Amino acid sequence: MSKLFRSAPGGLRGLTALSGVLVGSLLLGACGGGSTGAGGSDEGSGDIVIGSYGPLSGPAASISVLYDGMQAYFDEVNAKGGIKGHKVRLKVQDDQLNPAQTPSAARQLVERDKALMMCGPSGSPTTMAVKDYLEARNVAIVPGAGSSELTGRTSYLQVPTYTPLAAQLAQYAVEDMDMKRVAIAYSEDSVGKPTVAGARWQLEQMGRKPVAEVTYNATAPDQSALAAKLKAAKADFVIINNTAPVISQVFKAADKIGFRPQWGTVWPALNKNLLELSGGALDKGNIVFSSPFILGDAPEAGEYRAVLDRHKPGLDVTDTIVMLGWTSATVCHQVLERAIEAAGGKTPTREQVVAAMPGLTYDDAYVNGLRWTEDNRTGQREANVIGVKNGKFVALTDFRELPDAPENQR
């Protein structure tokens, strides 16, 4: 038996650590109803409430499968007795991935639902909109995003930051693909800035410079101006990072003017939705991804597929956003387990959950090399490169140590 589901009263012993459109303010699966008491548990039940927010409706609603992956994980935990006897209730609020709506969603989770921690909330800009609020209330955060500025007193990343992932793409383009003219397209936000910084740094380490660094508006419906600039730079490899709905518009605009470079992007867009939204622009498999996750259809992911089939049948197991939900739940599980131990088996306080985060370490088939300390709150340090062949995602490399690109550059 794998170390993922060992038989023990606490269930899932040893864990440390965008397709379906869901509309409205959703309480997923086993969330249930009833009032919640202070400390993040149902009064008299011992259940633990954890919260998250993300786009359950609107243009980015395909990301909502993240919460399906998370719910399937916790459904399995609860079926095996919960975490040291405590059942987990996941509550998710819809913010449409809009930072203007996130504060209201976070307040409902913290003040009404008494969520003990935030597990896998979507989006760097949205989490930045509520990070100070959550920290002021001692709410632990394990973001479902990779911007280094998300780290803080109560916030620790599970996934690597975008900076070393972008550096890995630049390294792979030059050293593995022998690309000569690498360009970077980026949005002026917490997703784009670390991407351009990491890619630029890695190119400098190899004695190169990008042939173009082009900014774009991620909310613009027409990306033809960006495509024209990249084509004029004669780029043969373009590094870009955003969600599938955003970068698919770039790919379509480039294809429309006959510009078909090799594209390099990061895990948030690694799903079949990207291939469909791109309208044939990626039919030749001209894209690679830097990802900290194994593919959901890999032999090592058998337990993951079995649990999804039991609790959330029909999910696309190859969608990296589903895998993100699973791994986020994995890490939150271990934080809670450590906190419950510190509380003597009782429901922990928010302060005890925060105190359980530094010192957490974990490795398994799904979470590679997580090491949290007081000084290092960033995520995993390994990733592999994924490509597309005949419409199917395939691993092009083994997991590699990510380049040591410094954070917070500009």
mmCIF file of C-alpha atoms in Angstrom:
data_model
loop_
_atom_site.group_PDB
_atom_site.id
_atom_site.type_symbol
_atom_site.label_atom_id
_atom_site.label_comp_id
_atom_site.label_asym_id
_atom_site.label_seq_id
_atom_site.Cartn_x
_atom_site.Cartn_y
_atom_site.Cartn_z
ATOM 1 C CA MET A 1 0.000 0.000 0.000
ATOM 2 C CA SER A 2 1.292 3.462 -0.861
ATOM 3 C CA LYS A 3 1.999 5.980 1.852
ATOM 4 C CA LEU A 4 -0.952 8.039 0.631
ATOM 5 C CA PHE A 5 -3.691 6.002 2.301
ATOM 6 C CA ARG A 6 -2.330 4.060 5.254
ATOM 7 C CA SER A 7 -4.811 2.465 7.587
ATOM 8 C CA ALA A 8 -4.936 4.584 10.735
ATOM 9 C CA PRO A 9 -7.668 6.291 12.762
ATOM 10 C CA GLY A 10 -6.538 9.662 11.434
ATOM 11 C CA GLY A 11 -6.940 8.575 7.798
ATOM 12 C CA LEU A 12 -4.409 9.510 5.111
ATOM 13 C CA ARG A 13 -1.672 9.030 7.667
ATOM 14 C CA GLY A 14 1.643 10.650 6.693
ATOM 15 C CA LEU A 15 0.403 13.351 4.351
ATOM 16 C CA THR A 16 2.167 16.623 4.852
ATOM 17 C CA ALA A 17 2.439 18.751 2.875
ATOM 18 C CA LEU A 18 -9.549 25.158 -14.864
ATOM 19 C CA SER A 19 -13.639 22.167 -17.188
ATOM 20 C CA GLY A 20 -16.811 22.064 -15.167
ATOM 21 C CA VAL A 21 -18.598 25.343 -14.611
ATOM 22 C CA LEU A 22 -20.136 25.717 -11.158
ATOM 23 C CA VAL A 23 -22.488 28.614 -10.713
ATOM 24 C CA GLY A 24 -23.245 30.673 -7.674
ATOM 25 C CA SER A 25 -21.889 30.529 -4.163
ATOM 26 C CA LEU A 26 -21.094 26.850 -3.845
ATOM 27 C CA LEU A 27 -20.704 24.689 -0.783
ATOM 28 C CA LEU A 28 -18.967 21.703 -2.270
ATOM 29 C CA GLY A 29 -19.933 18.096 -1.705
ATOM 30 C CA ALA A 30 -19.742 17.233 1.955
ATOM 31 C CA CYS A 31 -19.712 20.809 3.169
ATOM 32 C CA GLY A 32 -23.154 20.428 4.684
ATOM 33 C CA GLY A 33 -25.097 23.065 6.564
ATOM 34 C CA GLY A 34 -25.536 24.224 10.112
ATOM 35 C CA SER A 35 -23.977 26.944 12.178
ATOM 36 C CA THR A 36 -20.305 26.994 12.989
ATOM 37 C CA GLY A 37 -18.726 27.951 16.263
ATOM 38 C CA ALA A 38 -15.530 29.822 17.007
ATOM 39 C CA GLY A 39 -12.368 27.922 16.226
ATOM 40 C CA GLY A 40 -13.506 26.542 12.882
ATOM 41 C CA SER A 41 -15.655 23.599 13.979
ATOM 42 C CA ASP A 42 -19.329 22.789 14.074
ATOM 43 C CA GLU A 43 -20.550 23.348 17.594
ATOM 44 C CA GLY A 44 -20.619 19.992 19.341
ATOM 45 C CA SER A 45 -19.473 18.003 16.312
ATOM 46 C CA GLY A 46 -15.684 18.295 16.301
ATOM 47 C CA ASP A 47 -15.785 18.914 12.544
ATOM 48 C CA ILE A 48 -13.159 21.276 11.156
ATOM 49 C CA VAL A 49 -14.179 23.916 8.617
ATOM 50 C CA ILE A 50 -11.632 25.003 6.051
ATOM 51 C CA GLY A 51 -12.338 27.675 3.484
ATOM 52 C CA SER A 52 -11.379 28.703 -0.017
ATOM 53 C CA TYR A 53 -12.435 31.237 -2.623
ATOM 54 C CA GLY A 54 -12.245 31.187 -6.381
ATOM 55 C CA PRO A 55 -14.128 31.541 -9.671
ATOM 56 C CA LEU A 56 -17.181 29.323 -9.411
ATOM 57 C CA SER A 57 -18.854 31.445 -12.086
ATOM 58 C CA GLY A 58 -17.764 33.945 -14.703
ATOM 59 C CA PRO A 59 -15.140 33.718 -17.462
ATOM 60 C CA ALA A 60 -12.597 31.798 -15.346
ATOM 61 C CA ALA A 61 -15.103 29.282 -13.944
ATOM 62 C CA SER A 62 -13.232 26.332 -15.447
ATOM 63 C CA ILE A 63 -10.737 26.746 -12.563
ATOM 64 C CA SER A 64 -13.484 25.558 -10.209
ATOM 65 C CA VAL A 65 -12.390 21.953 -10.805
ATOM 66 C CA LEU A 66 -9.640 22.752 -8.289
ATOM 67 C CA TYR A 67 -12.274 22.466 -5.549
ATOM 68 C CA ASP A 68 -13.596 19.202 -6.967
ATOM 69 C CA GLY A 69 -10.104 17.721 -6.610
ATOM 70 C CA MET A 70 -9.846 19.082 -3.076
ATOM 71 C CA GLN A 71 -13.320 17.847 -2.120
ATOM 72 C CA ALA A 72 -12.596 14.338 -3.424
ATOM 73 C CA TYR A 73 -9.490 14.215 -1.262
ATOM 74 C CA PHE A 74 -11.321 15.274 1.894
ATOM 75 C CA ASP A 75 -14.262 12.979 1.123
ATOM 76 C CA GLU A 76 -11.762 10.115 1.218
ATOM 77 C CA VAL A 77 -10.223 11.434 4.434
ATOM 78 C CA ASN A 78 -13.654 11.626 6.064
ATOM 79 C CA ALA A 79 -14.580 8.140 4.857
ATOM 80 C CA LYS A 80 -11.511 6.886 6.716
ATOM 81 C CA GLY A 81 -12.402 8.638 9.960
ATOM 82 C CA GLY A 82 -11.194 12.174 9.352
ATOM 83 C CA ILE A 83 -7.993 13.750 10.609
ATOM 84 C CA LYS A 84 -7.385 12.209 14.028
ATOM 85 C CA GLY A 85 -11.140 11.814 14.388
ATOM 86 C CA HIS A 86 -12.086 15.272 13.083
ATOM 87 C CA LYS A 87 -14.159 15.359 9.893
ATOM 88 C CA VAL A 88 -13.251 18.117 7.428
ATOM 89 C CA ARG A 89 -15.872 20.385 5.914
ATOM 90 C CA LEU A 90 -14.777 22.411 2.875
ATOM 91 C CA LYS A 91 -16.583 25.669 2.132
ATOM 92 C CA VAL A 92 -15.896 27.666 -1.016
ATOM 93 C CA GLN A 93 -17.054 31.182 -1.880
ATOM 94 C CA ASP A 94 -17.326 32.543 -5.408
ATOM 95 C CA ASP A 95 -15.235 35.637 -6.193
ATOM 96 C CA GLN A 96 -15.123 35.160 -9.986
ATOM 97 C CA LEU A 97 -11.330 35.577 -9.726
ATOM 98 C CA ASN A 98 -12.022 39.292 -9.256
ATOM 99 C CA PRO A 99 -9.961 40.977 -6.496
ATOM 100 C CA ALA A 100 -12.809 43.417 -5.915
ATOM 101 C CA GLN A 101 -15.067 40.534 -4.848
ATOM 102 C CA THR A 102 -12.533 38.555 -2.805
ATOM 103 C CA PRO A 103 -12.737 40.599 0.429
ATOM 104 C CA SER A 104 -16.449 39.858 0.781
ATOM 105 C CA ALA A 105 -15.860 36.158 0.096
ATOM 106 C CA ALA A 106 -13.031 35.982 2.637
ATOM 107 C CA ARG A 107 -15.051 37.757 5.324
ATOM 108 C CA GLN A 108 -17.922 35.318 4.920
ATOM 109 C CA LEU A 109 -15.584 32.380 5.312
ATOM 110 C CA VAL A 110 -13.760 33.803 8.316
ATOM 111 C CA GLU A 111 -16.540 35.593 10.201
ATOM 112 C CA ARG A 112 -19.653 33.620 9.285
ATOM 113 C CA ASP A 113 -18.322 30.131 8.586
ATOM 114 C CA LYS A 114 -15.461 30.302 11.134
ATOM 115 C CA ALA A 115 -13.015 28.680 8.717
ATOM 116 C CA LEU A 116 -9.883 27.509 10.502
ATOM 117 C CA MET A 117 -7.618 28.063 7.480
ATOM 118 C CA MET A 118 -7.688 28.904 3.757
ATOM 119 C CA CYS A 119 -6.745 25.978 1.565
ATOM 120 C CA GLY A 120 -5.963 26.412 -2.139
ATOM 121 C CA PRO A 121 -7.608 29.785 -2.830
ATOM 122 C CA SER A 122 -7.238 30.674 -6.508
ATOM 123 C CA GLY A 123 -5.305 33.570 -7.932
ATOM 124 C CA SER A 124 -2.374 35.720 -6.890
ATOM 125 C CA PRO A 125 -4.103 39.140 -7.255
ATOM 126 C CA THR A 126 -7.192 37.903 -5.394
ATOM 127 C CA THR A 127 -5.212 36.536 -2.459
ATOM 128 C CA MET A 128 -3.133 39.718 -2.297
ATOM 129 C CA ALA A 129 -6.419 41.596 -1.887
ATOM 130 C CA VAL A 130 -7.138 39.770 1.396
ATOM 131 C CA LYS A 131 -3.716 38.675 2.644
ATOM 132 C CA ASP A 132 -3.407 41.453 5.262
ATOM 133 C CA TYR A 133 -6.956 40.801 6.481
ATOM 134 C CA LEU A 134 -6.343 37.058 6.870
ATOM 135 C CA GLU A 135 -3.004 37.557 8.585
ATOM 136 C CA ALA A 136 -4.534 40.042 11.025
ATOM 137 C CA ARG A 137 -6.994 37.323 12.039
ATOM 138 C CA ASN A 138 -4.353 34.593 12.288
ATOM 139 C CA VAL A 139 -5.811 32.597 9.410
ATOM 140 C CA ALA A 140 -3.304 30.224 7.804
ATOM 141 C CA ILE A 141 -3.191 30.347 4.009
ATOM 142 C CA VAL A 142 -1.932 27.710 1.563
ATOM 143 C CA PRO A 143 -2.507 29.576 -1.728
ATOM 144 C CA GLY A 144 -3.398 27.796 -4.940
ATOM 145 C CA ALA A 145 -0.994 30.123 -6.769
ATOM 146 C CA GLY A 146 2.731 30.733 -7.040
ATOM 147 C CA SER A 147 3.559 34.411 -6.639
ATOM 148 C CA SER A 148 6.352 34.925 -4.090
ATOM 149 C CA GLU A 149 4.622 38.031 -2.702
ATOM 150 C CA LEU A 150 1.868 35.781 -1.364
ATOM 151 C CA THR A 151 4.173 34.455 1.349
ATOM 152 C CA GLY A 152 3.911 36.029 4.779
ATOM 153 C CA ARG A 153 3.507 35.422 8.484
ATOM 154 C CA THR A 154 0.536 33.070 8.000
ATOM 155 C CA SER A 155 0.919 32.265 4.290
ATOM 156 C CA TYR A 156 3.116 29.459 2.912
ATOM 157 C CA LEU A 157 3.261 28.323 -0.721
ATOM 158 C CA GLN A 158 2.817 24.725 -1.755
ATOM 159 C CA VAL A 159 3.734 25.194 -5.417
ATOM 160 C CA PRO A 160 7.020 26.725 -6.600
ATOM 161 C CA THR A 161 6.976 30.412 -7.332
ATOM 162 C CA TYR A 162 6.691 31.544 -10.939
ATOM 163 C CA THR A 163 10.250 32.903 -10.921
ATOM 164 C CA PRO A 164 12.165 29.566 -10.990
ATOM 165 C CA LEU A 165 9.501 27.954 -13.194
ATOM 166 C CA ALA A 166 9.991 30.665 -15.819
ATOM 167 C CA ALA A 167 13.752 30.204 -15.440
ATOM 168 C CA GLN A 168 13.317 26.496 -16.116
ATOM 169 C CA LEU A 169 11.441 27.299 -19.325
ATOM 170 C CA ALA A 170 14.238 29.585 -20.514
ATOM 171 C CA GLN A 171 16.836 26.944 -19.677
ATOM 172 C CA TYR A 172 14.878 24.221 -21.456
ATOM 173 C CA ALA A 173 14.370 26.414 -24.533
ATOM 174 C CA VAL A 174 18.087 27.123 -24.938
ATOM 175 C CA GLU A 175 19.737 23.947 -23.684
ATOM 176 C CA ASP A 176 17.236 21.261 -24.675
ATOM 177 C CA MET A 177 15.531 22.778 -27.721
ATOM 178 C CA ASP A 178 18.406 24.910 -29.040
ATOM 179 C CA MET A 179 16.181 27.951 -29.466
ATOM 180 C CA LYS A 180 18.056 31.081 -30.519
ATOM 181 C CA ARG A 181 15.514 33.881 -30.144
ATOM 182 C CA VAL A 182 13.625 33.770 -26.866
ATOM 183 C CA ALA A 183 11.003 36.424 -26.115
ATOM 184 C CA ILE A 184 8.969 37.069 -22.990
ATOM 185 C CA ALA A 185 5.341 38.234 -22.919
ATOM 186 C CA TYR A 186 4.057 39.270 -19.530
ATOM 187 C CA SER A 187 1.296 41.081 -17.706
ATOM 188 C CA GLU A 188 2.199 43.829 -15.223
ATOM 189 C CA ASP A 189 0.919 41.949 -12.184
ATOM 190 C CA SER A 190 1.868 39.329 -9.599
ATOM 191 C CA VAL A 191 1.751 36.629 -12.289
ATOM 192 C CA GLY A 192 3.698 38.372 -15.021
ATOM 193 C CA LYS A 193 6.385 40.220 -13.084
ATOM 194 C CA PRO A 194 8.021 37.133 -11.516
ATOM 195 C CA THR A 195 7.765 35.377 -14.882
ATOM 196 C CA VAL A 196 9.753 37.990 -16.774
ATOM 197 C CA ALA A 197 12.229 38.289 -13.896
ATOM 198 C CA GLY A 198 12.932 34.558 -13.774
ATOM 199 C CA ALA A 199 13.191 34.108 -17.537
ATOM 200 C CA ARG A 200 15.433 37.153 -17.943
ATOM 201 C CA TRP A 201 17.715 36.020 -15.099
ATOM 202 C CA GLN A 202 18.145 32.551 -16.561
ATOM 203 C CA LEU A 203 18.906 33.896 -20.034
ATOM 204 C CA GLU A 204 21.571 36.140 -18.506
ATOM 205 C CA GLN A 205 23.156 33.112 -16.810
ATOM 206 C CA MET A 206 23.513 31.549 -20.256
ATOM 207 C CA GLY A 207 24.915 34.685 -21.868
ATOM 208 C CA ARG A 208 21.663 35.526 -23.648
ATOM 209 C CA LYS A 209 19.193 38.363 -23.734
ATOM 210 C CA PRO A 210 15.524 38.136 -24.676
ATOM 211 C CA VAL A 211 14.863 39.344 -28.209
ATOM 212 C CA ALA A 212 11.769 41.090 -26.855
ATOM 213 C CA GLU A 213 10.004 41.754 -23.565
ATOM 214 C CA VAL A 214 6.426 42.683 -24.363
ATOM 215 C CA THR A 215 3.726 43.625 -21.856
ATOM 216 C CA TYR A 216 0.055 42.891 -22.416
ATOM 217 C CA ASN A 217 -3.266 43.417 -20.675
ATOM 218 C CA ALA A 218 -4.556 40.079 -19.433
ATOM 219 C CA THR A 219 -8.160 41.321 -19.470
ATOM 220 C CA ALA A 220 -8.086 42.610 -23.061
ATOM 221 C CA PRO A 221 -10.300 40.613 -25.440
ATOM 222 C CA ASP A 222 -7.999 41.279 -28.415
ATOM 223 C CA GLN A 223 -4.316 40.287 -28.210
ATOM 224 C CA SER A 224 -3.435 41.000 -31.852
ATOM 225 C CA ALA A 225 -1.065 43.867 -30.946
ATOM 226 C CA LEU A 226 0.961 41.554 -28.681
ATOM 227 C CA ALA A 227 1.105 38.878 -31.366
ATOM 228 C CA ALA A 228 2.311 41.417 -33.943
ATOM 229 C CA LYS A 229 5.135 42.613 -31.672
ATOM 230 C CA LEU A 230 6.315 39.075 -30.996
ATOM 231 C CA LYS A 231 6.250 38.267 -34.696
ATOM 232 C CA ALA A 232 8.202 41.431 -35.506
ATOM 233 C CA ALA A 233 10.873 40.316 -33.003
ATOM 234 C CA LYS A 234 11.174 37.025 -34.929
ATOM 235 C CA ALA A 235 10.959 35.055 -31.699
ATOM 236 C CA ASP A 236 11.222 31.293 -32.035
ATOM 237 C CA PHE A 237 10.310 30.645 -28.378
ATOM 238 C CA VAL A 238 7.937 32.789 -26.298
ATOM 239 C CA ILE A 239 7.605 32.494 -22.518
ATOM 240 C CA ILE A 240 4.197 33.563 -21.212
ATOM 241 C CA ASN A 241 2.332 32.803 -17.988
ATOM 242 C CA ASN A 242 -1.367 33.096 -17.244
ATOM 243 C CA THR A 243 -4.523 31.030 -17.144
ATOM 244 C CA ALA A 244 -5.828 29.110 -20.155
ATOM 245 C CA PRO A 245 -8.616 31.601 -21.021
ATOM 246 C CA VAL A 246 -6.054 34.435 -21.177
ATOM 247 C CA ILE A 247 -3.141 32.922 -23.058
ATOM 248 C CA SER A 248 -5.377 31.019 -25.485
ATOM 249 C CA GLN A 249 -6.388 34.427 -26.862
ATOM 250 C CA VAL A 250 -2.723 35.226 -27.451
ATOM 251 C CA PHE A 251 -2.177 31.927 -29.262
ATOM 252 C CA LYS A 252 -5.200 32.453 -31.492
ATOM 253 C CA ALA A 253 -4.151 36.017 -32.322
ATOM 254 C CA ALA A 254 -0.644 34.830 -33.244
ATOM 255 C CA ASP A 255 -1.966 31.963 -35.354
ATOM 256 C CA LYS A 256 -4.260 34.349 -37.206
ATOM 257 C CA ILE A 257 -1.256 36.326 -38.490
ATOM 258 C CA GLY A 258 0.765 33.214 -39.328
ATOM 259 C CA PHE A 259 3.036 33.400 -36.282
ATOM 260 C CA ARG A 260 3.617 29.952 -34.763
ATOM 261 C CA PRO A 261 6.582 29.945 -32.401
ATOM 262 C CA GLN A 262 7.234 27.404 -29.702
ATOM 263 C CA TRP A 263 5.387 28.590 -26.618
ATOM 264 C CA GLY A 264 6.506 28.019 -23.037
ATOM 265 C CA THR A 265 4.170 28.472 -20.094
ATOM 266 C CA VAL A 266 3.623 27.413 -16.501
ATOM 267 C CA TRP A 267 1.330 24.828 -14.878
ATOM 268 C CA PRO A 268 -1.871 26.941 -14.369
ATOM 269 C CA ALA A 269 -2.649 26.578 -18.083
ATOM 270 C CA LEU A 270 -1.810 22.870 -18.294
ATOM 271 C CA ASN A 271 -5.232 21.448 -19.122
ATOM 272 C CA LYS A 272 -7.241 20.330 -22.123
ATOM 273 C CA ASN A 273 -9.269 23.510 -21.874
ATOM 274 C CA LEU A 274 -6.234 25.385 -23.206
ATOM 275 C CA LEU A 275 -6.042 23.182 -26.305
ATOM 276 C CA GLU A 276 -9.754 23.641 -26.973
ATOM 277 C CA LEU A 277 -9.778 27.405 -26.369
ATOM 278 C CA SER A 278 -6.745 27.921 -28.611
ATOM 279 C CA GLY A 279 -8.775 26.930 -31.653
ATOM 280 C CA GLY A 280 -6.147 24.817 -33.403
ATOM 281 C CA ALA A 281 -3.204 27.143 -32.741
ATOM 282 C CA LEU A 282 -1.490 24.367 -30.742
ATOM 283 C CA ASP A 283 -2.366 21.468 -33.025
ATOM 284 C CA LYS A 284 1.298 20.842 -33.787
ATOM 285 C CA GLY A 285 2.128 20.479 -30.107
ATOM 286 C CA ASN A 286 4.096 23.729 -30.169
ATOM 287 C CA ILE A 287 3.915 24.313 -26.416
ATOM 288 C CA VAL A 288 5.748 23.151 -23.286
ATOM 289 C CA PHE A 289 4.877 23.625 -19.629
ATOM 290 C CA SER A 290 6.984 23.858 -16.481
ATOM 291 C CA SER A 291 5.030 21.949 -13.841
ATOM 292 C CA PRO A 292 5.653 20.733 -10.278
ATOM 293 C CA PHE A 293 3.009 18.015 -10.718
ATOM 294 C CA ILE A 294 3.016 14.520 -12.117
ATOM 295 C CA LEU A 295 0.492 13.896 -14.860
ATOM 296 C CA GLY A 296 -2.792 12.545 -13.569
ATOM 297 C CA ASP A 297 -2.725 9.612 -15.992
ATOM 298 C CA ALA A 298 0.817 8.581 -15.002
ATOM 299 C CA PRO A 299 1.242 5.108 -13.436
ATOM 300 C CA GLU A 300 2.286 6.684 -10.120
ATOM 301 C CA ALA A 301 -1.051 8.505 -9.851
ATOM 302 C CA GLY A 302 -3.232 5.403 -9.569
ATOM 303 C CA GLU A 303 -4.525 6.222 -6.098
ATOM 304 C CA TYR A 304 -5.415 9.745 -7.167
ATOM 305 C CA ARG A 305 -7.475 8.402 -10.066
ATOM 306 C CA ALA A 306 -9.195 5.826 -7.858
ATOM 307 C CA VAL A 307 -10.240 8.439 -5.284
ATOM 308 C CA LEU A 308 -11.538 10.811 -7.960
ATOM 309 C CA ASP A 309 -13.521 7.970 -9.498
ATOM 310 C CA ARG A 310 -15.107 7.187 -6.129
ATOM 311 C CA HIS A 311 -16.004 10.722 -5.121
ATOM 312 C CA LYS A 312 -15.968 12.947 -8.216
ATOM 313 C CA PRO A 313 -16.413 10.689 -11.275
ATOM 314 C CA GLY A 314 -16.104 12.378 -14.633
ATOM 315 C CA LEU A 315 -13.320 14.786 -13.757
ATOM 316 C CA ASP A 316 -10.480 15.099 -16.251
ATOM 317 C CA VAL A 317 -7.622 13.453 -14.357
ATOM 318 C CA THR A 318 -5.067 15.067 -16.701
ATOM 319 C CA ASP A 319 -6.158 18.607 -15.718
ATOM 320 C CA THR A 320 -3.392 20.100 -13.605
ATOM 321 C CA ILE A 321 -5.904 22.312 -11.800
ATOM 322 C CA VAL A 322 -7.598 19.182 -10.434
ATOM 323 C CA MET A 323 -4.173 17.935 -9.319
ATOM 324 C CA LEU A 324 -3.568 21.315 -7.668
ATOM 325 C CA GLY A 325 -6.716 20.797 -5.605
ATOM 326 C CA TRP A 326 -5.504 17.361 -4.566
ATOM 327 C CA THR A 327 -2.025 18.515 -3.576
ATOM 328 C CA SER A 328 -3.349 21.612 -1.799
ATOM 329 C CA ALA A 329 -5.595 19.346 0.270
ATOM 330 C CA THR A 330 -2.618 17.059 0.912
ATOM 331 C CA VAL A 331 -0.596 19.887 2.409
ATOM 332 C CA CYS A 332 -3.503 21.386 4.369
ATOM 333 C CA HIS A 333 -4.205 17.932 5.796
ATOM 334 C CA GLN A 334 -0.746 17.689 7.282
ATOM 335 C CA VAL A 335 -0.864 21.219 8.683
ATOM 336 C CA LEU A 336 -4.115 20.335 10.426
ATOM 337 C CA GLU A 337 -2.739 17.024 11.670
ATOM 338 C CA ARG A 338 0.222 18.770 13.283
ATOM 339 C CA ALA A 339 -2.076 21.409 14.796
ATOM 340 C CA ILE A 340 -4.457 18.795 16.233
ATOM 341 C CA GLU A 341 -1.495 17.015 17.813
ATOM 342 C CA ALA A 342 -0.397 20.311 19.378
ATOM 343 C CA ALA A 343 -3.958 20.785 20.691
ATOM 344 C CA GLY A 344 -3.921 17.394 22.388
ATOM 345 C CA GLY A 345 -6.392 15.887 19.932
ATOM 346 C CA LYS A 346 -8.930 18.696 20.274
ATOM 347 C CA THR A 347 -9.965 21.166 17.591
ATOM 348 C CA PRO A 348 -6.996 23.534 17.260
ATOM 349 C CA THR A 349 -7.158 27.298 17.317
ATOM 350 C CA ARG A 350 -6.182 29.393 14.334
ATOM 351 C CA GLU A 351 -2.982 30.299 16.158
ATOM 352 C CA GLN A 352 -2.116 26.615 16.557
ATOM 353 C CA VAL A 353 -2.689 26.026 12.841
ATOM 354 C CA VAL A 354 -0.336 28.877 11.936
ATOM 355 C CA ALA A 355 2.258 27.534 14.386
ATOM 356 C CA ALA A 356 2.087 24.126 12.691
ATOM 357 C CA MET A 357 3.310 25.452 9.332
ATOM 358 C CA PRO A 358 7.049 26.105 9.872
ATOM 359 C CA GLY A 359 8.967 22.859 10.103
ATOM 360 C CA LEU A 360 6.538 20.988 7.857
ATOM 361 C CA THR A 361 8.300 18.711 5.355
ATOM 362 C CA TYR A 362 6.833 16.271 2.877
ATOM 363 C CA ASP A 363 7.613 14.148 -0.164
ATOM 364 C CA ASP A 364 5.395 11.694 -2.005
ATOM 365 C CA ALA A 365 4.431 10.944 -5.604
ATOM 366 C CA TYR A 366 2.403 14.163 -5.777
ATOM 367 C CA VAL A 367 4.263 16.700 -3.610
ATOM 368 C CA ASN A 368 7.973 16.896 -4.369
ATOM 369 C CA GLY A 369 10.400 18.329 -1.848
ATOM 370 C CA LEU A 370 8.242 20.570 0.337
ATOM 371 C CA ARG A 371 10.347 22.159 3.090
ATOM 372 C CA TRP A 372 8.895 24.997 5.152
ATOM 373 C CA THR A 373 10.843 26.984 7.718
ATOM 374 C CA GLU A 374 10.367 30.349 9.400
ATOM 375 C CA ASP A 375 12.708 31.835 6.793
ATOM 376 C CA ASN A 376 11.566 29.896 3.718
ATOM 377 C CA ARG A 377 7.843 29.900 3.020
ATOM 378 C CA THR A 378 8.101 29.082 -0.679
ATOM 379 C CA GLY A 379 6.992 25.821 -2.231
ATOM 380 C CA GLN A 380 8.509 22.781 -3.879
ATOM 381 C CA ARG A 381 11.898 23.087 -5.541
ATOM 382 C CA GLU A 382 11.498 20.551 -8.318
ATOM 383 C CA ALA A 383 9.519 20.535 -11.557
ATOM 384 C CA ASN A 384 9.353 18.685 -14.846
ATOM 385 C CA VAL A 385 8.677 19.844 -18.385
ATOM 386 C CA ILE A 386 5.456 18.688 -20.036
ATOM 387 C CA GLY A 387 4.672 18.724 -23.755
ATOM 388 C CA VAL A 388 1.794 17.831 -26.051
ATOM 389 C CA LYS A 389 1.887 14.970 -28.531
ATOM 390 C CA ASN A 390 -1.168 14.007 -30.578
ATOM 391 C CA GLY A 391 -3.389 16.023 -28.264
ATOM 392 C CA LYS A 392 -2.092 14.240 -25.149
ATOM 393 C CA PHE A 393 0.094 15.644 -22.387
ATOM 394 C CA VAL A 394 3.414 13.838 -21.982
ATOM 395 C CA ALA A 395 6.392 14.310 -19.664
ATOM 396 C CA LEU A 396 9.439 15.461 -21.639
ATOM 397 C CA THR A 397 11.846 15.415 -18.678
ATOM 398 C CA ASP A 398 12.166 13.877 -15.246
ATOM 399 C CA PHE A 399 11.728 16.144 -12.252
ATOM 400 C CA ARG A 400 14.654 18.537 -12.053
ATOM 401 C CA GLU A 401 15.920 20.886 -9.375
ATOM 402 C CA LEU A 402 14.647 24.317 -10.340
ATOM 403 C CA PRO A 403 17.137 27.088 -11.165
ATOM 404 C CA ASP A 404 18.042 29.183 -8.142
ATOM 405 C CA ALA A 405 16.591 32.370 -9.586
ATOM 406 C CA PRO A 406 16.405 35.109 -6.928
ATOM 407 C CA GLU A 407 12.951 36.267 -5.936
ATOM 408 C CA ASN A 408 11.640 39.823 -5.959
ATOM 409 C CA GLN A 409 13.705 40.959 -8.935
ATOM 410 C CA ARG A 410 12.510 43.516 -11.428
#
